PDB file of C-alpha atoms in Angstrom:
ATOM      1  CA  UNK J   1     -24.781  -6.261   4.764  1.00 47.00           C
ATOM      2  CA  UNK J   2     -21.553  -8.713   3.701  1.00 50.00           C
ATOM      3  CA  UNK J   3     -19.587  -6.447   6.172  1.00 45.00           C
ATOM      4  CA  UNK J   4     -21.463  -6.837   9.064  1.00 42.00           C
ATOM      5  CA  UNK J   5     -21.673 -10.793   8.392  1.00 43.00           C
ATOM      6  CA  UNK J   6     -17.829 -10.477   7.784  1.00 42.00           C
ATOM      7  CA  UNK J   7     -17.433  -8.695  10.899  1.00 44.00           C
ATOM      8  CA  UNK J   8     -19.263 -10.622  12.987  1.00 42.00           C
ATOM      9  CA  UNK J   9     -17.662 -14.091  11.198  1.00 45.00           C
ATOM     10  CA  UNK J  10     -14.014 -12.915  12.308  1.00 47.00           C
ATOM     11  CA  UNK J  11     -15.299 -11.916  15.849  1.00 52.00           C
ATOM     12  CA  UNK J  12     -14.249  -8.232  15.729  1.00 49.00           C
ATOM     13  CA  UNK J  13     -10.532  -9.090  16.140  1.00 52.00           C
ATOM     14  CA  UNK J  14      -8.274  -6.937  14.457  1.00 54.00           C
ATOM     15  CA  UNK J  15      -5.549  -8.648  12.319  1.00 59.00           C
ATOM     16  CA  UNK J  16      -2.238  -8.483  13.304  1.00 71.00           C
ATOM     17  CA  UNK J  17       0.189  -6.745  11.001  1.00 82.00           C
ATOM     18  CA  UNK J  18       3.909  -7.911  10.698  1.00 84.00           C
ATOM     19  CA  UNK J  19       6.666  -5.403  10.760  1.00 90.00           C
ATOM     20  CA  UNK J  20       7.952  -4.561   7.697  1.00 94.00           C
ATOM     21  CA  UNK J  21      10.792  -6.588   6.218  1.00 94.00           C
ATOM     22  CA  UNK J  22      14.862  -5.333   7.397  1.00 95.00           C
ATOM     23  CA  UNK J  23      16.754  -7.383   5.585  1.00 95.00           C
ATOM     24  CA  UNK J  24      17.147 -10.453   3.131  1.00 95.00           C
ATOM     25  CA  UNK J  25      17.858 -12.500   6.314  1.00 95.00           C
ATOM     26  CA  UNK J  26      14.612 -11.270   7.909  1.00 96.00           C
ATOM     27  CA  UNK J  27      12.948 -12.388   5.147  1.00 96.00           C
ATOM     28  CA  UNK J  28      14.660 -15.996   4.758  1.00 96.00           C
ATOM     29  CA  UNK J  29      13.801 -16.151   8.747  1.00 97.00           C
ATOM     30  CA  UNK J  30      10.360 -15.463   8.668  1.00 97.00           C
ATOM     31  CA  UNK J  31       9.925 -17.770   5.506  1.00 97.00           C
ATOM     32  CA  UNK J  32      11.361 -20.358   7.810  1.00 97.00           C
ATOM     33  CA  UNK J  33       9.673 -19.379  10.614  1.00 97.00           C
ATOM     34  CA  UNK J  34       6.219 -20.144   8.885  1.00 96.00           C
ATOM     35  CA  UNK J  35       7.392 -23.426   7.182  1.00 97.00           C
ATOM     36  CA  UNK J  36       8.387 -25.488  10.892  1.00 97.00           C
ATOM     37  CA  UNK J  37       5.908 -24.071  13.136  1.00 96.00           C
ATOM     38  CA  UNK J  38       3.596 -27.070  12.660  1.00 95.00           C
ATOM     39  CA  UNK J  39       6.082 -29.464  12.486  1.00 95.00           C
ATOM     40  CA  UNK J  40       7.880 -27.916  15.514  1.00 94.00           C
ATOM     41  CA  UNK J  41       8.026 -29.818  18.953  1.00 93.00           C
ATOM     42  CA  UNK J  42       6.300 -28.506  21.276  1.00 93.00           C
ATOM     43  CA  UNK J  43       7.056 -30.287  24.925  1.00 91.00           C
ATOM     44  CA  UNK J  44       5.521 -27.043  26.838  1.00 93.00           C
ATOM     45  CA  UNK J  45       2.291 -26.820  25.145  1.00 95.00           C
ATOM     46  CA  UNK J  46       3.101 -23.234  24.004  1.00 95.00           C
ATOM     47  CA  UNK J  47       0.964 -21.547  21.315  1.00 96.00           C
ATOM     48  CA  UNK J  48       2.022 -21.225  17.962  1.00 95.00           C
ATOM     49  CA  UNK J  49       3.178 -17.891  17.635  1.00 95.00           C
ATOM     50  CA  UNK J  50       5.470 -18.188  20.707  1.00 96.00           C
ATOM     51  CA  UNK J  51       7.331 -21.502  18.814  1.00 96.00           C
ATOM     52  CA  UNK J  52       7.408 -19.053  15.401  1.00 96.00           C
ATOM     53  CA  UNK J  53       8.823 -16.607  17.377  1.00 96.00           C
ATOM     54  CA  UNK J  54      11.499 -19.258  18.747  1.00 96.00           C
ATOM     55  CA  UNK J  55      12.468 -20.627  15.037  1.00 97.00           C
ATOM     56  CA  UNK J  56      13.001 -17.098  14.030  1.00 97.00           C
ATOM     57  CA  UNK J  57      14.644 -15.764  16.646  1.00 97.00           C
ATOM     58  CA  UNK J  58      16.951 -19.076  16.628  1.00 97.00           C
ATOM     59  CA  UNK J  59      17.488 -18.999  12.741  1.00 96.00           C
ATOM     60  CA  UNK J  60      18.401 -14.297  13.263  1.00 96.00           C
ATOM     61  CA  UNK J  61      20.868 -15.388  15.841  1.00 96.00           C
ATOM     62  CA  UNK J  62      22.644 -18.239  13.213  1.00 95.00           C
ATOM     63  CA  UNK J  63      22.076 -15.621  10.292  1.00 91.00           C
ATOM     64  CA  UNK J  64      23.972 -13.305  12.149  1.00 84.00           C
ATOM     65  CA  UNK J  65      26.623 -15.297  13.788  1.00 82.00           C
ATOM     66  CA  UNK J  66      27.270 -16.718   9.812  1.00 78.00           C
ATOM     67  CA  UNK J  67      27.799 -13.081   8.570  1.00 75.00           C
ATOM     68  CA  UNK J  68      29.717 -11.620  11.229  1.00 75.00           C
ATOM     69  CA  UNK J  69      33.320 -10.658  10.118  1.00 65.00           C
ATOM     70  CA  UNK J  70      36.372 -10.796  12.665  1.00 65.00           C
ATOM     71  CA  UNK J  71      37.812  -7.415  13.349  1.00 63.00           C
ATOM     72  CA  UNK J  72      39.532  -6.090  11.181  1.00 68.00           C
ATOM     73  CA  UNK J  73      43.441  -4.855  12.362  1.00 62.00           C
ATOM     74  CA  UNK J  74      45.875  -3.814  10.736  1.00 65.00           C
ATOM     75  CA  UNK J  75      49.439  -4.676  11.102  1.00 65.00           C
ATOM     76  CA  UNK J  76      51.440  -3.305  13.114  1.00 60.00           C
ATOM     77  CA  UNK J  77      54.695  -2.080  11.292  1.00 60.00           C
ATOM     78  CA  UNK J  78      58.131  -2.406  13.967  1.00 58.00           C
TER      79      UNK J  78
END
């Protein structure tokens, strides 16, 4: 009986699932992901998830930029 009032309390919706975690900057992304997406602006009215999806995707692109290494050549003997 709890079920079906549980059931019927959540609407039916199924619960989304995140992806499982990649890497340690996945994690530190999605930690601040969750932490500014209420105290995001939000000029355009979009829904939450789309302005998480922004600070993650911003804060992946900065993780990734930070650890990038420049090639790596070796010298040329003459």
């Amino acid at each position: 009986m709890s079920a079906t009032i549980v059931a019927a309390f959540l609407g039916g919706e199924p619960a989304r699932a995140e992806p499982p975690i990649r890497s340690p900057e996945d994690a530190a992304c999605r930690n601040e992901a969750r932490a500014k997406v209420f105290s995001a602006p939000n000029p355009n009215g979009l829904e939450l998830e789309d302005i998480g999806r922004q600070i993650y995707f911003a804060c992946m692109a900065r993780t990734t930029q930070a650890t990038a290494r420049p090639p790596n050549h070796p010298h040329r003997q003459r």
